[in-house]
Tab-separated table of C-alpha atoms and ligand atoms in Angstrom:
chain	number	residue	atom	x	y	z
B	485	MET	CA	6.139	-14.062	37.543
B	486	SER	CA	6.398	-14.075	33.734
B	487	THR	CA	9.700	-12.440	32.214
B	488	THR	CA	9.247	-9.332	30.174
B	489	ILE	CA	11.738	-8.072	27.410
B	490	ASN	CA	11.954	-4.430	26.701
B	491	VAL	CA	12.045	-3.793	22.887
B	492	PRO	CA	12.999	-0.597	20.879
B	493	PRO	CA	10.462	2.241	20.348
B	494	GLY	CA	8.208	1.444	17.537
B	495	LEU	CA	9.345	-2.269	17.648
B	496	ARG	CA	12.185	-1.492	15.271
B	497	ASN	CA	14.011	-4.406	14.120
B	498	VAL	CA	12.098	-6.731	16.464
B	499	VAL	CA	11.592	-10.161	14.792
B	500	VAL	CA	8.002	-11.256	15.628
B	501	THR	CA	7.548	-14.213	13.243
B	502	GLU	CA	8.869	-16.192	10.369
B	503	THR	CA	7.537	-15.637	6.799
B	504	THR	CA	7.941	-17.102	3.488
B	505	LEU	CA	6.416	-14.223	1.761
B	506	GLY	CA	9.473	-11.920	1.568
B	507	ASP	CA	11.570	-9.392	3.176
B	508	VAL	CA	13.209	-5.944	3.250
B	509	ARG	CA	16.983	-5.366	3.425
B	510	GLY	CA	17.118	-1.714	4.377
B	511	ASP	CA	20.877	-1.404	4.200
B	512	GLU	CA	21.016	-2.945	0.715
B	513	GLY	CA	18.019	-1.103	-0.795
B	514	PHE	CA	16.652	-4.506	-1.712
B	515	TYR	CA	13.327	-6.217	-1.108
B	516	HIS	CA	11.785	-9.536	-2.349
B	517	TYR	CA	8.623	-11.562	-2.715
B	518	ARG	CA	9.310	-15.067	-2.002
B	519	GLU	CA	12.629	-15.752	-3.659
B	520	TYR	CA	12.414	-13.039	-6.322
B	521	SER	CA	13.544	-9.608	-6.422
B	522	ALA	CA	10.350	-7.482	-6.351
B	523	ILE	CA	11.753	-4.867	-8.791
B	524	ASP	CA	12.668	-7.607	-11.171
B	525	LEU	CA	9.040	-8.865	-10.966
B	526	ALA	CA	7.805	-5.425	-11.408
B	527	LYS	CA	9.711	-5.035	-14.585
B	528	SER	CA	8.624	-8.492	-16.018
B	529	LYS	CA	5.452	-9.928	-14.533
B	530	THR	CA	1.844	-9.005	-14.373
B	531	LEU	CA	-0.043	-8.126	-11.222
B	532	GLU	CA	-2.121	-11.313	-11.652
B	533	ASP	CA	1.262	-13.431	-11.847
B	534	VAL	CA	2.608	-11.731	-8.560
B	535	TRP	CA	-0.815	-12.117	-6.937
B	536	TYR	CA	-0.572	-15.900	-7.812
B	537	LEU	CA	2.903	-16.079	-6.428
B	538	MET	CA	1.918	-14.576	-3.145
B	539	PHE	CA	-0.949	-16.776	-2.676
B	540	GLU	CA	0.173	-20.072	-4.171
B	541	GLY	CA	4.032	-19.943	-3.519
B	542	HIS	CA	5.124	-20.249	-7.085
B	543	LEU	CA	4.843	-18.205	-10.413
B	544	PRO	CA	2.127	-19.490	-12.571
B	545	THR	CA	2.432	-21.565	-15.583
B	546	ALA	CA	0.497	-20.134	-18.737
B	547	ALA	CA	-2.405	-22.608	-17.880
B	548	GLU	CA	-2.388	-21.654	-14.185
B	549	ARG	CA	-2.440	-17.961	-15.162
B	550	ASP	CA	-5.254	-18.323	-17.594
B	551	ARG	CA	-7.280	-20.192	-14.884
B	552	PHE	CA	-6.485	-17.694	-12.309
B	553	VAL	CA	-7.470	-14.564	-14.432
B	554	ALA	CA	-10.665	-16.446	-15.337
B	555	GLU	CA	-11.287	-17.025	-11.475
B	556	ILE	CA	-10.728	-13.265	-10.797
B	557	ALA	CA	-13.071	-11.748	-13.495
B	558	PRO	CA	-16.459	-12.767	-11.869
B	559	LEU	CA	-15.225	-11.775	-8.403
B	560	ARG	CA	-14.567	-8.062	-9.515
B	561	VAL	CA	-18.385	-7.621	-9.999
B	562	LEU	CA	-20.092	-6.138	-6.918
B	563	PRO	CA	-22.931	-7.934	-5.034
B	564	ASP	CA	-26.121	-5.891	-5.578
B	565	GLU	CA	-26.352	-5.521	-1.702
B	566	VAL	CA	-23.011	-3.573	-1.830
B	567	SER	CA	-23.714	-1.515	-4.881
B	568	ALA	CA	-26.940	-0.320	-3.450
B	569	VAL	CA	-25.289	1.506	-0.334
B	570	LEU	CA	-22.281	2.749	-2.162
B	571	PRO	CA	-23.878	6.083	-3.162
B	572	ALA	CA	-24.589	7.017	0.322
B	573	ILE	CA	-20.999	6.007	1.547
B	574	ALA	CA	-19.338	7.778	-1.312
B	575	THR	CA	-21.333	10.993	-0.579
B	576	ALA	CA	-21.100	10.968	3.175
B	577	GLY	CA	-19.421	13.891	4.856
B	578	THR	CA	-17.676	16.915	3.572
B	579	THR	CA	-14.334	15.340	2.793
B	580	PHE	CA	-14.069	12.332	0.376
B	581	ASN	CA	-12.315	9.558	2.372
B	582	PRO	CA	-12.144	6.502	-0.298
B	583	LEU	CA	-10.186	4.167	2.275
B	584	ALA	CA	-12.856	4.916	4.819
B	585	GLY	CA	-15.395	3.937	2.365
B	586	LEU	CA	-13.561	0.870	1.288
B	587	ARG	CA	-13.460	-0.558	4.865
B	588	THR	CA	-17.168	0.290	5.135
B	589	ALA	CA	-18.201	-1.350	2.010
B	590	LEU	CA	-15.873	-4.395	2.674
B	591	SER	CA	-17.511	-4.869	5.997
B	592	LEU	CA	-20.890	-4.948	4.470
B	593	LEU	CA	-19.577	-7.419	1.845
B	594	ALA	CA	-18.426	-9.826	4.622
B	595	ALA	CA	-21.904	-9.841	6.221
B	596	VAL	CA	-23.506	-10.289	2.658
B	597	ARG	CA	-21.197	-13.194	2.000
B	598	GLY	CA	-21.301	-14.689	5.202
B	599	LEU	CA	-17.460	-14.678	5.747
B	600	PRO	CA	-16.636	-17.063	8.519
B	601	PRO	CA	-13.854	-16.332	11.152
B	602	LEU	CA	-10.619	-17.536	9.935
B	603	TRP	CA	-10.525	-19.882	12.928
B	604	ASP	CA	-13.547	-21.772	11.686
B	605	ALA	CA	-12.575	-21.909	8.036
B	606	ASP	CA	-10.316	-24.295	6.222
B	607	GLN	CA	-7.469	-23.085	3.994
B	608	ALA	CA	-9.506	-23.107	0.710
B	609	ARG	CA	-12.292	-21.037	2.303
B	610	ARG	CA	-9.865	-18.491	3.473
B	611	LYS	CA	-8.042	-18.342	0.098
B	612	ALA	CA	-11.473	-17.918	-1.459
B	613	ASP	CA	-12.492	-14.963	0.655
B	614	ALA	CA	-9.108	-13.267	0.141
B	615	MET	CA	-9.514	-13.700	-3.522
B	616	LEU	CA	-12.875	-11.894	-3.348
B	617	VAL	CA	-11.735	-9.037	-1.346
B	618	CYS	CA	-8.689	-8.329	-3.560
B	619	ALA	CA	-10.609	-8.773	-6.822
B	620	VAL	CA	-13.516	-6.473	-5.637
B	621	THR	CA	-11.466	-3.742	-3.945
B	622	PRO	CA	-10.717	-1.874	-7.102
B	623	THR	CA	-14.387	-2.077	-8.033
B	624	ILE	CA	-15.436	-0.578	-4.836
B	625	LEU	CA	-12.873	2.090	-4.713
B	626	ALA	CA	-13.434	3.211	-8.285
B	627	ALA	CA	-17.100	3.347	-7.773
B	628	LEU	CA	-16.760	5.305	-4.736
B	629	TYR	CA	-14.666	7.897	-6.621
B	630	ARG	CA	-17.103	8.271	-9.558
B	631	LEU	CA	-19.988	8.418	-7.329
B	632	ARG	CA	-18.361	11.248	-5.255
B	633	GLU	CA	-17.734	13.062	-8.730
B	634	GLY	CA	-21.579	12.639	-9.507
B	635	GLN	CA	-20.918	9.880	-12.281
B	636	GLN	CA	-22.072	6.464	-12.623
B	637	PRO	CA	-19.768	3.674	-11.491
B	638	LEU	CA	-18.590	1.497	-14.440
B	639	GLU	CA	-18.782	-2.298	-14.695
B	640	PRO	CA	-15.396	-4.018	-14.547
B	641	ARG	CA	-14.196	-5.352	-17.686
B	642	ALA	CA	-13.063	-9.031	-17.921
B	643	ASP	CA	-11.129	-8.420	-21.080
B	644	LEU	CA	-8.760	-6.091	-19.316
B	645	SER	CA	-5.866	-6.858	-17.073
B	646	ALA	CA	-6.034	-5.874	-13.481
B	647	ALA	CA	-3.857	-2.750	-13.992
B	648	GLU	CA	-5.894	-1.786	-17.250
B	649	ASN	CA	-9.244	-2.292	-15.486
B	650	TRP	CA	-8.131	-0.163	-12.631
B	651	LEU	CA	-7.287	2.739	-14.884
B	652	TYR	CA	-10.253	2.109	-16.925
B	653	LEU	CA	-12.617	2.166	-13.744
B	654	VAL	CA	-11.230	5.296	-12.456
B	655	THR	CA	-10.777	7.293	-15.589
B	656	GLY	CA	-13.689	6.159	-17.610
B	657	ALA	CA	-11.135	5.442	-20.689
B	658	GLU	CA	-9.077	2.595	-21.884
B	659	PRO	CA	-5.622	3.365	-20.886
B	660	THR	CA	-2.651	3.607	-23.306
B	661	ALA	CA	-0.213	0.908	-23.236
B	662	VAL	CA	2.370	3.225	-21.824
B	663	HIS	CA	0.130	4.208	-18.797
B	664	ALA	CA	-1.180	0.638	-18.163
B	665	THR	CA	2.434	-0.562	-18.075
B	666	ALA	CA	3.614	2.235	-15.724
B	667	VAL	CA	0.751	1.601	-13.315
B	668	GLU	CA	1.278	-2.123	-13.517
B	669	HIS	CA	5.052	-1.813	-12.605
B	670	TYR	CA	3.994	0.610	-9.540
B	671	LEU	CA	1.152	-1.932	-8.452
B	672	VAL	CA	3.582	-4.915	-8.653
B	673	SER	CA	6.299	-3.000	-6.650
B	674	THR	CA	3.846	-2.207	-3.844
B	675	VAL	CA	2.262	-5.591	-3.273
B	676	ASP	CA	4.216	-6.328	-0.167
B	677	HIS	CA	6.946	-4.750	2.028
B	678	GLY	CA	7.892	-6.559	5.225
B	679	PHE	CA	6.351	-6.072	8.457
B	680	ASN	CA	5.133	-2.471	7.856
B	681	ALA	CA	2.317	-1.053	10.251
B	682	SER	CA	-0.657	-2.108	8.012
B	683	THR	CA	0.773	-5.690	7.217
B	684	PHE	CA	1.475	-6.157	11.061
B	685	THR	CA	-2.012	-4.815	11.924
B	686	ALA	CA	-3.534	-7.370	9.460
B	687	ARG	CA	-1.452	-10.157	11.069
B	688	VAL	CA	-2.493	-9.225	14.681
B	689	ILE	CA	-6.046	-9.440	13.697
B	690	ALA	CA	-5.728	-12.555	11.729
B	691	SER	CA	-4.034	-14.036	14.661
B	692	THR	CA	-7.096	-13.627	16.772
B	693	GLY	CA	-8.941	-15.935	14.168
B	694	ALA	CA	-11.439	-13.076	13.028
B	695	ASP	CA	-12.381	-13.145	9.306
B	696	VAL	CA	-10.502	-11.956	6.370
B	697	VAL	CA	-12.305	-8.562	6.078
B	698	ALA	CA	-11.733	-7.979	9.709
B	699	ALA	CA	-7.986	-8.188	9.274
B	700	VAL	CA	-8.091	-6.179	6.058
B	701	ALA	CA	-10.238	-3.425	7.406
B	702	GLY	CA	-7.794	-2.957	10.189
B	703	ALA	CA	-4.849	-2.866	7.800
B	704	ILE	CA	-6.666	-0.173	5.767
B	705	GLY	CA	-6.940	1.898	8.821
B	706	ALA	CA	-3.414	1.620	9.623
B	707	PHE	CA	-2.387	2.263	5.928
B	708	SER	CA	-4.583	5.481	5.767
B	709	GLY	CA	-2.222	7.401	7.981
B	710	PRO	CA	0.044	10.013	6.471
B	711	LEU	CA	3.072	8.261	7.783
B	712	HIS	CA	2.414	5.120	5.982
B	713	GLY	CA	0.130	4.971	2.748
B	714	GLY	CA	-1.236	8.490	2.842
B	715	ALA	CA	1.668	10.391	1.418
B	716	PRO	CA	1.650	10.359	-2.276
B	717	ASP	CA	-0.948	13.078	-2.885
B	718	ARG	CA	0.884	15.056	-0.148
B	719	ALA	CA	4.087	14.729	-2.086
B	720	LEU	CA	2.552	16.101	-5.132
B	721	ALA	CA	0.927	18.795	-3.100
B	722	SER	CA	4.545	19.774	-2.118
B	723	LEU	CA	5.595	20.065	-5.584
B	724	ASP	CA	2.713	22.599	-6.091
B	725	GLU	CA	3.565	24.451	-2.946
B	726	ILE	CA	7.240	24.799	-3.948
B	727	GLY	CA	6.334	25.983	-7.540
B	728	THR	CA	9.697	26.829	-8.926
B	729	PRO	CA	13.179	25.552	-8.447
B	730	ASP	CA	14.476	28.729	-6.822
B	731	ARG	CA	12.178	28.100	-3.908
B	732	ILE	CA	13.164	24.683	-3.182
B	733	ASP	CA	15.849	25.369	-0.516
B	734	ASP	CA	13.764	27.997	1.578
B	735	TRP	CA	10.767	25.610	1.453
B	736	VAL	CA	12.545	22.570	2.810
B	737	ARG	CA	14.430	24.820	5.459
B	738	ALA	CA	11.006	26.178	6.840
B	739	LYS	CA	9.521	22.947	6.916
B	740	VAL	CA	12.253	21.037	8.830
B	741	SER	CA	12.727	24.215	11.104
B	742	ALA	CA	9.066	23.979	12.057
B	743	GLY	CA	9.428	20.291	12.782
B	744	ASP	CA	7.373	19.150	9.906
B	745	ARG	CA	8.379	15.897	7.931
B	746	ILE	CA	8.865	16.320	4.166
B	747	MET	CA	6.367	13.840	2.747
B	748	GLY	CA	7.710	11.229	0.172
B	749	PHE	CA	11.095	11.234	2.034
B	750	GLY	CA	12.677	9.040	4.685
B	751	HIS	CA	11.848	5.405	5.524
B	752	ALA	CA	11.454	3.340	8.621
B	753	VAL	CA	13.842	0.607	6.993
B	754	TYR	CA	15.694	1.968	4.127
B	755	ARG	CA	18.930	3.721	4.798
B	756	THR	CA	19.852	3.730	1.202
B	757	GLU	CA	17.714	4.881	-1.766
B	758	ASP	CA	14.303	3.163	-1.940
B	759	PRO	CA	14.479	0.624	-4.865
B	760	ARG	CA	10.957	1.444	-5.735
B	761	SER	CA	11.514	5.209	-6.016
B	762	LEU	CA	14.506	4.435	-8.335
B	763	MET	CA	12.254	2.321	-10.631
B	764	LEU	CA	9.364	4.900	-10.567
B	765	ARG	CA	11.837	7.691	-11.394
B	766	ASP	CA	13.019	5.763	-14.332
B	767	ILE	CA	9.410	5.210	-15.463
B	768	ALA	CA	8.598	8.940	-14.830
B	769	ARG	CA	11.642	9.940	-16.876
B	770	GLY	CA	10.386	7.313	-19.800
B	771	ILE	CA	7.142	9.365	-19.909
B	772	GLY	CA	8.892	12.675	-19.457
B	773	GLY	CA	7.526	16.255	-19.249
B	774	GLU	CA	7.843	19.493	-17.240
B	775	LEU	CA	6.345	17.831	-14.083
B	776	VAL	CA	9.207	15.181	-14.226
B	777	ASP	CA	12.083	17.518	-14.762
B	778	PHE	CA	10.740	19.595	-11.842
B	779	ALA	CA	10.313	16.542	-9.465
B	780	THR	CA	13.947	15.267	-10.126
B	781	THR	CA	15.229	18.702	-9.422
B	782	VAL	CA	13.239	18.864	-6.362
B	783	GLU	CA	14.181	15.392	-5.233
B	784	GLN	CA	17.854	16.104	-5.512
B	785	ARG	CA	17.726	19.385	-3.592
B	786	ILE	CA	15.511	17.991	-0.905
B	787	VAL	CA	17.883	15.017	-0.440
B	788	ASP	CA	20.804	17.497	-0.248
B	789	VAL	CA	19.163	19.941	2.059
B	790	LEU	CA	18.052	17.097	4.311
B	791	ALA	CA	21.592	15.678	4.464
B	792	GLU	CA	22.758	19.099	5.827
B	793	LEU	CA	20.097	19.568	8.108
B	794	LYS	CA	19.723	15.986	9.489
B	795	PRO	CA	23.085	14.584	8.910
B	796	GLY	CA	23.655	10.899	9.328
B	797	ARG	CA	19.893	10.209	8.843
B	798	ASN	CA	20.187	8.942	5.185
B	799	LEU	CA	16.932	10.486	4.072
B	800	TYR	CA	16.081	9.879	0.484
B	801	ALA	CA	12.857	9.885	-1.509
B	802	ASN	CA	10.583	6.838	-0.662
B	803	VAL	CA	8.260	5.187	-2.837
B	804	GLU	CA	5.381	7.841	-2.502
B	805	PHE	CA	7.356	10.692	-4.033
B	806	TYR	CA	7.650	9.263	-7.590
B	807	ALA	CA	4.456	7.161	-7.293
B	808	GLY	CA	2.582	10.372	-6.989
B	809	VAL	CA	4.306	11.803	-10.087
B	810	VAL	CA	3.714	8.571	-12.144
B	811	MET	CA	0.137	8.474	-11.023
B	812	GLU	CA	-0.410	12.040	-12.075
B	813	LEU	CA	1.254	11.438	-15.508
B	814	CYS	CA	-1.244	8.375	-16.056
B	815	GLY	CA	-4.215	10.403	-15.316
B	816	ILE	CA	-5.108	9.166	-11.916
B	817	PRO	CA	-6.877	11.752	-9.844
B	818	ARG	CA	-4.953	12.741	-6.630
B	819	ALA	CA	-7.831	11.542	-4.309
B	820	MET	CA	-7.114	8.157	-5.847
B	821	PHE	CA	-3.279	7.843	-5.386
B	822	THR	CA	-3.261	6.207	-1.893
B	823	PRO	CA	-6.366	3.981	-3.046
B	824	THR	CA	-4.319	2.859	-5.980
B	825	PHE	CA	-1.586	1.741	-3.550
B	826	ALA	CA	-4.195	-0.147	-1.506
B	827	VAL	CA	-5.330	-1.949	-4.640
B	828	SER	CA	-2.035	-3.796	-4.754
B	829	ARG	CA	-1.207	-3.750	-1.077
B	830	ILE	CA	-4.498	-5.684	-0.270
B	831	ILE	CA	-2.927	-8.682	-2.022
B	832	GLY	CA	0.145	-8.482	0.236
B	833	TRP	CA	-2.045	-8.103	3.253
B	834	SER	CA	-4.163	-11.070	2.282
B	835	ALA	CA	-1.189	-13.179	1.572
B	836	ASN	CA	-0.010	-12.350	5.058
B	837	ILE	CA	-3.343	-13.033	6.556
B	838	LEU	CA	-3.402	-16.475	4.872
B	839	GLU	CA	0.051	-17.418	6.360
B	840	GLN	CA	-0.869	-16.025	9.808
B	841	SER	CA	-4.038	-18.116	9.885
B	842	THR	CA	-1.956	-21.284	9.840
B	843	ASP	CA	-0.395	-20.171	13.187
B	844	PRO	CA	-2.545	-20.978	16.175
B	845	LYS	CA	-0.617	-18.416	18.439
B	846	ILE	CA	-2.537	-15.252	19.184
B	847	ILE	CA	-0.155	-12.107	18.935
B	848	ARG	CA	-0.249	-10.440	22.477
B	849	PRO	CA	2.537	-8.279	23.461
B	850	ALA	CA	2.770	-6.252	26.802
B	851	ALA	CA	3.379	-2.651	27.910
B	852	THR	CA	5.198	-1.141	30.701
B	853	TYR	CA	2.825	0.671	33.055
B	854	VAL	CA	4.237	4.146	33.804
B	855	GLY	CA	1.216	5.587	35.688
B	856	PRO	CA	0.696	6.324	39.405
B	857	GLN	CA	1.558	3.451	41.808
B	858	PRO	CA	-1.361	1.102	42.069
B	859	PRO	CA	-3.346	-0.015	43.992
B	860	ALA	CA	-4.806	3.477	44.941
B	861	PRO	CA	-7.874	3.502	46.956
B	862	VAL	CA	-11.044	3.761	44.676
B	863	PRO	CA	-12.652	7.358	45.659
B	864	SER	CA	-16.076	6.982	47.176
K	1342	COA	C1	8.565	7.032	6.885
K	1342	COA	C2	8.758	7.662	8.165
K	1342	COA	C3	7.363	7.553	8.989
K	1342	COA	C4	9.820	6.899	8.931
K	1342	COA	O1	9.905	7.301	10.296
K	1342	COA	P1	10.908	6.849	11.214
K	1342	COA	O2	11.481	5.454	11.151
K	1342	COA	O3	10.583	7.232	12.737
K	1342	COA	O4	12.186	7.856	10.819
K	1342	COA	P2	13.745	7.746	11.273
K	1342	COA	O5	13.862	7.075	12.416
K	1342	COA	O6	14.355	7.428	9.945
K	1342	COA	O7	13.834	9.475	11.385
K	1342	COA	C5	15.256	9.827	11.716
K	1342	COA	C6	15.238	11.384	11.809
K	1342	COA	O8	15.042	11.909	10.430
K	1342	COA	C7	13.927	12.651	10.504
K	1342	COA	N1	13.059	12.482	9.361
K	1342	COA	C8	12.519	11.249	8.958
K	1342	COA	N2	11.864	11.468	7.956
K	1342	COA	C9	11.730	12.744	7.612
K	1342	COA	C10	11.205	13.555	6.721
K	1342	COA	N3	10.379	13.021	5.680
K	1342	COA	N4	11.378	14.892	6.619
K	1342	COA	C11	12.035	15.382	7.633
K	1342	COA	N5	12.664	14.688	8.463
K	1342	COA	C12	12.577	13.541	8.705
K	1342	COA	C13	13.117	12.268	11.784
K	1342	COA	O9	12.451	13.435	12.221
K	1342	COA	C14	14.307	11.996	12.683
K	1342	COA	O10	14.847	13.163	13.051
K	1342	COA	P3	15.636	13.253	14.487
K	1342	COA	O11	16.633	12.248	14.458
K	1342	COA	O12	16.002	14.643	14.417
K	1342	COA	O13	14.506	13.063	15.507
K	1342	COA	C15	9.362	9.161	7.954
K	1342	COA	O14	10.470	9.086	7.290
K	1342	COA	C16	8.300	10.028	7.479
K	1342	COA	O15	7.468	10.578	8.357
K	1342	COA	N6	8.444	10.390	6.196
K	1342	COA	C17	7.428	11.252	5.789
K	1342	COA	C18	6.155	10.446	5.468
K	1342	COA	C19	6.110	9.368	4.347
K	1342	COA	O16	6.782	9.919	3.046
K	1342	COA	N7	5.493	8.383	4.399
K	1342	COA	C20	5.563	7.296	3.413
K	1342	COA	C21	6.391	6.170	3.936
K	1342	COA	S1	6.793	4.945	2.638
């Protein structure tokens, strides 16, 4: 009989593997990519630099960066077979669901490009497939948005950085330097974040030896849930709902007494302020305006009221609260808040998939059966 080990609900604090990609220290309010503070990287490096760091293990030299940027540019362009079906994907259904559209389009891309299972591919091919998926994702997401809005998708621009290109593809205008920098900081700060649900999902699928898109599509599914990546637009909707500072307390109390979660608050790992939230709050304040003033007032009151209603739980604003504010200030439509998060996180998923693919052990946990005692006779 094999030995089983019972672990805490939600696998909280269960270590399942080793990684050289980074880690989150929940009690310290610190996380890092490889050996660097992610927030320091966000404040000083481009998304391409950090993408290179995650894939290659070190920050690029100037020559390496140039080669990497040149490699990415053509990969941003969609194959015709995928472009052809985007209008149908974008306009399907009564509700626009860009992440569902992304996984659908990526699955087609995998077929068109003949992506081999990770198990059958060498590391160079795995990396090439992951590069393609990361580079083309912004093009797909922005095209889906524009098509849904009845507009023509724009061609990706090789002369723009990843962050500028993303804003250009979504809004149709070249971003200001302030907006491009704000979004770039956000994108770098959300590339990776430990063994969250989507990253773990990607690694489980990668451990089966399936192809890169299979693993990424699973991660997108996990990420789309409101408890994970689907909160920034809901956090902004909360600001609209609250409306004025005098209504904050009543609004929070009503939500909590109804058993609802306040979107953009709380975190599975952080028991202190989320460092991403602190950075994004500074960025929002740097841009300034009524929305930022209101958001900071709301944040403080929500933290205070949650401390009173849920004492000892240490609930603070998470990345998504100010992410929504910053994206709104930068002109990103709300439907594209979570997709913007996906544009950077796909790099983290891919780095995790590449790392996992070098481990031949399939991830296969167990469950405790709690149903009626077997074997029951099968009814005739
Ligand atoms: C992120 C999240 C899923 C983490 O969940 P978790 O690890 O299960 O949360 P915790 O174990 O820390 O919860 C502890 C307590 O705080 C409560 N809590 C956690 N987040 C809360 C929130 N946003 N609003 C109200 N209560 C919250 C829980 O209900 C729980 O209460 P209980 O002890 O009375 O049962 C959760 O905080 C949440 O749902 N937040 C809102 C959604 C969100 O912003 N997601 C984006 C995450 S980056």
